[in-house]
Amino acid sequence: MTLTNVPKGHVATIVTHLEMLEAPILAETESSLSMIYWPNPDVDQYLALFRKVGEPWLWISRLLMNRNELEAILRQPTTEISLIRKGEHIVGFAELDFRETGQCEIAFFGLVPDMNGKGHGDWMMSQVLKKAWRDGIDRVWLHTCTQDSPRALPFYQRTGFRIFGQEIGTMEDPRLAGLFPETAGPHVPLLS
């Protein structure tokens, strides 16, 4: 085994890439939640929801992105974003990326912290996979990492995704950079 020191002020992560090469048979699941398409989301509203869902897991990719670049992604006809609602409250979102012919990447998939661990993920994934597996799609894929919920990787595998690769990396700790409070991501060591 080769060990590499993580520099102070940084976070190490293992990214796991998973794929599904045929549409699964989806069980009908019930939920008090609903999913609605979110056409042309406002960048500020999108970032507020991204932060609300992703802060516990230190999601930073979209927070670091140039505003014009993010807006271009959100306006792409190949980007589809759905809101997850509980009554009138928005409690999560899913973002699908159809830029590559024959493929759908589940770019983001998540619920706000107080909705996690309550069994809503099965319903949500079922809805997302129904949207992803459309005519002409022969691969659906996503990635997760060690900064995500410890339940994420087993959940994706249980829903039919298979691992096809892993990467190891480090990044500046977003808590020390002021993007999140130091209390965010308590499962990730803070090396200040």
mmCIF file with all atom_site columns, N, CA and C in Angstrom, residues 8-11 51 54-58 60 147 172-192:
data_model
loop_
_atom_site.group_PDB
_atom_site.id
_atom_site.type_symbol
_atom_site.label_atom_id
_atom_site.label_alt_id
_atom_site.label_comp_id
_atom_site.label_asym_id
_atom_site.label_entity_id
_atom_site.label_seq_id
_atom_site.pdbx_PDB_ins_code
_atom_site.Cartn_x
_atom_site.Cartn_y
_atom_site.Cartn_z
_atom_site.occupancy
_atom_site.B_iso_or_equiv
_atom_site.pdbx_formal_charge
_atom_site.auth_seq_id
_atom_site.auth_comp_id
_atom_site.auth_asym_id
_atom_site.auth_atom_id
_atom_site.pdbx_PDB_model_num
ATOM 1  N N  . LYS A 1 8   ? -2.114  19.873 5.309  1.00 0.00 ? 8   LYS A N  1
ATOM 2  C CA . LYS A 1 8   ? -2.990  20.605 6.226  1.00 0.00 ? 8   LYS A CA 1
ATOM 3  C C  . LYS A 1 8   ? -3.872  21.541 5.409  1.00 0.00 ? 8   LYS A C  1
ATOM 4  N N  . GLY A 1 9   ? -5.116  21.657 5.847  1.00 0.00 ? 9   GLY A N  1
ATOM 5  C CA . GLY A 1 9   ? -6.054  22.520 5.147  1.00 0.00 ? 9   GLY A CA 1
ATOM 6  C C  . GLY A 1 9   ? -6.704  21.868 3.945  1.00 0.00 ? 9   GLY A C  1
ATOM 7  N N  . HIS A 1 10  ? -6.457  20.568 3.744  1.00 0.00 ? 10  HIS A N  1
ATOM 8  C CA . HIS A 1 10  ? -7.029  19.843 2.618  1.00 0.00 ? 10  HIS A CA 1
ATOM 9  C C  . HIS A 1 10  ? -7.855  18.651 3.102  1.00 0.00 ? 10  HIS A C  1
ATOM 10 N N  . VAL A 1 11  ? -8.611  18.098 2.199  1.00 0.00 ? 11  VAL A N  1
ATOM 11 C CA . VAL A 1 11  ? -9.446  16.925 2.447  1.00 0.00 ? 11  VAL A CA 1
ATOM 12 C C  . VAL A 1 11  ? -9.093  15.880 1.405  1.00 0.00 ? 11  VAL A C  1
ATOM 13 N N  . ARG A 1 51  ? -26.601 24.073 -1.969 1.00 0.00 ? 51  ARG A N  1
ATOM 14 C CA . ARG A 1 51  ? -25.954 24.230 -0.665 1.00 0.00 ? 51  ARG A CA 1
ATOM 15 C C  . ARG A 1 51  ? -26.783 23.555 0.437  1.00 0.00 ? 51  ARG A C  1
ATOM 16 N N  . GLY A 1 54  ? -26.337 19.809 -0.144 1.00 0.00 ? 54  GLY A N  1
ATOM 17 C CA . GLY A 1 54  ? -24.966 19.312 -0.163 1.00 0.00 ? 54  GLY A CA 1
ATOM 18 C C  . GLY A 1 54  ? -24.056 19.703 0.978  1.00 0.00 ? 54  GLY A C  1
ATOM 19 N N  . GLU A 1 55  ? -24.433 20.671 1.794  1.00 0.00 ? 55  GLU A N  1
ATOM 20 C CA . GLU A 1 55  ? -23.525 21.117 2.854  1.00 0.00 ? 55  GLU A CA 1
ATOM 21 C C  . GLU A 1 55  ? -23.066 20.003 3.784  1.00 0.00 ? 55  GLU A C  1
ATOM 22 N N  . PRO A 1 56  ? -23.954 19.098 4.224  1.00 0.00 ? 56  PRO A N  1
ATOM 23 C CA . PRO A 1 56  ? -23.473 18.032 5.121  1.00 0.00 ? 56  PRO A CA 1
ATOM 24 C C  . PRO A 1 56  ? -22.403 17.145 4.484  1.00 0.00 ? 56  PRO A C  1
ATOM 25 N N  . TRP A 1 57  ? -22.357 17.129 3.150  1.00 0.00 ? 57  TRP A N  1
ATOM 26 C CA . TRP A 1 57  ? -21.441 16.237 2.426  1.00 0.00 ? 57  TRP A CA 1
ATOM 27 C C  . TRP A 1 57  ? -20.324 17.018 1.753  1.00 0.00 ? 57  TRP A C  1
ATOM 28 N N  . LEU A 1 58  ? -20.239 18.303 2.048  1.00 0.00 ? 58  LEU A N  1
ATOM 29 C CA . LEU A 1 58  ? -19.197 19.168 1.498  1.00 0.00 ? 58  LEU A CA 1
ATOM 30 C C  . LEU A 1 58  ? -19.234 19.244 -0.030 1.00 0.00 ? 58  LEU A C  1
ATOM 31 N N  . ILE A 1 60  ? -19.085 20.957 -3.230 1.00 0.00 ? 60  ILE A N  1
ATOM 32 C CA . ILE A 1 60  ? -18.578 22.290 -3.548 1.00 0.00 ? 60  ILE A CA 1
ATOM 33 C C  . ILE A 1 60  ? -18.468 22.579 -5.038 1.00 0.00 ? 60  ILE A C  1
ATOM 34 N N  . GLN A 1 147 ? -16.848 11.597 0.917  1.00 0.00 ? 147 GLN A N  1
ATOM 35 C CA . GLN A 1 147 ? -17.433 12.743 1.606  1.00 0.00 ? 147 GLN A CA 1
ATOM 36 C C  . GLN A 1 147 ? -18.954 12.680 1.600  1.00 0.00 ? 147 GLN A C  1
ATOM 37 N N  . GLU A 1 172 ? -8.699  21.583 -1.378 1.00 0.00 ? 172 GLU A N  1
ATOM 38 C CA . GLU A 1 172 ? -8.698  22.518 -0.260 1.00 0.00 ? 172 GLU A CA 1
ATOM 39 C C  . GLU A 1 172 ? -9.987  22.299 0.533  1.00 0.00 ? 172 GLU A C  1
ATOM 40 N N  . ASP A 1 173 ? -9.885  22.268 1.846  1.00 0.00 ? 173 ASP A N  1
ATOM 41 C CA . ASP A 1 173 ? -11.056 22.028 2.688  1.00 0.00 ? 173 ASP A CA 1
ATOM 42 C C  . ASP A 1 173 ? -12.004 23.223 2.574  1.00 0.00 ? 173 ASP A C  1
ATOM 43 N N  . PRO A 1 174 ? -13.233 23.002 2.087  1.00 0.00 ? 174 PRO A N  1
ATOM 44 C CA . PRO A 1 174 ? -14.155 24.123 1.901  1.00 0.00 ? 174 PRO A CA 1
ATOM 45 C C  . PRO A 1 174 ? -14.581 24.779 3.214  1.00 0.00 ? 174 PRO A C  1
ATOM 46 N N  . ARG A 1 175 ? -14.440 24.070 4.321  1.00 0.00 ? 175 ARG A N  1
ATOM 47 C CA . ARG A 1 175 ? -14.773 24.671 5.616  1.00 0.00 ? 175 ARG A CA 1
ATOM 48 C C  . ARG A 1 175 ? -13.736 25.708 5.998  1.00 0.00 ? 175 ARG A C  1
ATOM 49 N N  . LEU A 1 176 ? -12.469 25.425 5.713  1.00 0.00 ? 176 LEU A N  1
ATOM 50 C CA . LEU A 1 176 ? -11.407 26.372 6.035  1.00 0.00 ? 176 LEU A CA 1
ATOM 51 C C  . LEU A 1 176 ? -11.354 27.517 5.027  1.00 0.00 ? 176 LEU A C  1
ATOM 52 N N  . ALA A 1 177 ? -11.902 27.276 3.837  1.00 0.00 ? 177 ALA A N  1
ATOM 53 C CA . ALA A 1 177 ? -11.954 28.320 2.809  1.00 0.00 ? 177 ALA A CA 1
ATOM 54 C C  . ALA A 1 177 ? -13.156 29.242 3.008  1.00 0.00 ? 177 ALA A C  1
ATOM 55 N N  . GLY A 1 178 ? -14.007 28.936 4.012  1.00 0.00 ? 178 GLY A N  1
ATOM 56 C CA . GLY A 1 178 ? -15.157 29.783 4.311  1.00 0.00 ? 178 GLY A CA 1
ATOM 57 C C  . GLY A 1 178 ? -16.403 29.477 3.516  1.00 0.00 ? 178 GLY A C  1
ATOM 58 N N  . LEU A 1 179 ? -16.409 28.393 2.718  1.00 0.00 ? 179 LEU A N  1
ATOM 59 C CA . LEU A 1 179 ? -17.610 28.035 1.956  1.00 0.00 ? 179 LEU A CA 1
ATOM 60 C C  . LEU A 1 179 ? -18.672 27.374 2.822  1.00 0.00 ? 179 LEU A C  1
ATOM 61 N N  . PHE A 1 180 ? -18.242 26.715 3.885  1.00 0.00 ? 180 PHE A N  1
ATOM 62 C CA . PHE A 1 180 ? -19.149 26.041 4.818  1.00 0.00 ? 180 PHE A CA 1
ATOM 63 C C  . PHE A 1 180 ? -18.668 26.307 6.236  1.00 0.00 ? 180 PHE A C  1
ATOM 64 N N  . PRO A 1 181 ? -19.570 26.199 7.208  1.00 0.00 ? 181 PRO A N  1
ATOM 65 C CA . PRO A 1 181 ? -19.114 26.302 8.598  1.00 0.00 ? 181 PRO A CA 1
ATOM 66 C C  . PRO A 1 181 ? -18.258 25.082 8.949  1.00 0.00 ? 181 PRO A C  1
ATOM 67 N N  . GLU A 1 182 ? -17.413 25.217 9.948  1.00 0.00 ? 182 GLU A N  1
ATOM 68 C CA . GLU A 1 182 ? -16.543 24.103 10.349 1.00 0.00 ? 182 GLU A CA 1
ATOM 69 C C  . GLU A 1 182 ? -17.339 22.905 10.852 1.00 0.00 ? 182 GLU A C  1
ATOM 70 N N  . THR A 1 183 ? -18.611 23.087 11.179 1.00 0.00 ? 183 THR A N  1
ATOM 71 C CA . THR A 1 183 ? -19.457 21.984 11.643 1.00 0.00 ? 183 THR A CA 1
ATOM 72 C C  . THR A 1 183 ? -19.977 21.128 10.491 1.00 0.00 ? 183 THR A C  1
ATOM 73 N N  . ALA A 1 184 ? -19.860 21.599 9.247  1.00 0.00 ? 184 ALA A N  1
ATOM 74 C CA . ALA A 1 184 ? -20.317 20.818 8.088  1.00 0.00 ? 184 ALA A CA 1
ATOM 75 C C  . ALA A 1 184 ? -19.426 19.603 7.911  1.00 0.00 ? 184 ALA A C  1
ATOM 76 N N  . GLY A 1 185 ? -19.989 18.544 7.394  1.00 0.00 ? 185 GLY A N  1
ATOM 77 C CA . GLY A 1 185 ? -19.211 17.352 7.105  1.00 0.00 ? 185 GLY A CA 1
ATOM 78 C C  . GLY A 1 185 ? -18.471 16.792 8.307  1.00 0.00 ? 185 GLY A C  1
ATOM 79 N N  . PRO A 1 186 ? -19.175 16.563 9.425  1.00 0.00 ? 186 PRO A N  1
ATOM 80 C CA . PRO A 1 186 ? -18.477 16.101 10.620 1.00 0.00 ? 186 PRO A CA 1
ATOM 81 C C  . PRO A 1 186 ? -17.792 14.744 10.462 1.00 0.00 ? 186 PRO A C  1
ATOM 82 N N  . HIS A 1 187 ? -18.158 13.989 9.436  1.00 0.00 ? 187 HIS A N  1
ATOM 83 C CA . HIS A 1 187 ? -17.556 12.684 9.182  1.00 0.00 ? 187 HIS A CA 1
ATOM 84 C C  . HIS A 1 187 ? -16.214 12.796 8.450  1.00 0.00 ? 187 HIS A C  1
ATOM 85 N N  . VAL A 1 188 ? -15.842 14.035 8.036  1.00 0.00 ? 188 VAL A N  1
ATOM 86 C CA . VAL A 1 188 ? -14.590 14.256 7.322  1.00 0.00 ? 188 VAL A CA 1
ATOM 87 C C  . VAL A 1 188 ? -13.637 14.997 8.254  1.00 0.00 ? 188 VAL A C  1
ATOM 88 N N  . PRO A 1 189 ? -12.446 14.441 8.520  1.00 0.00 ? 189 PRO A N  1
ATOM 89 C CA . PRO A 1 189 ? -11.498 15.103 9.428  1.00 0.00 ? 189 PRO A CA 1
ATOM 90 C C  . PRO A 1 189 ? -11.122 16.499 8.940  1.00 0.00 ? 189 PRO A C  1
ATOM 91 N N  . LEU A 1 190 ? -11.035 17.401 9.907  1.00 0.00 ? 190 LEU A N  1
ATOM 92 C CA . LEU A 1 190 ? -10.640 18.774 9.633  1.00 0.00 ? 190 LEU A CA 1
ATOM 93 C C  . LEU A 1 190 ? -9.168  18.929 10.017 1.00 0.00 ? 190 LEU A C  1
ATOM 94 N N  . LEU A 1 191 ? -8.311  19.119 9.004  1.00 0.00 ? 191 LEU A N  1
ATOM 95 C CA . LEU A 1 191 ? -6.867  19.232 9.237  1.00 0.00 ? 191 LEU A CA 1
ATOM 96 C C  . LEU A 1 191 ? -6.448  20.692 9.109  1.00 0.00 ? 191 LEU A C  1
ATOM 97 N N  . SER A 1 192 ? -6.680  21.464 10.170 1.00 0.00 ? 192 SER A N  1
ATOM 98 C CA . SER A 1 192 ? -6.350  22.898 10.101 1.00 0.00 ? 192 SER A CA 1
ATOM 99 C C  . SER A 1 192 ? -4.955  23.154 10.656 1.00 0.00 ? 192 SER A C  1
#
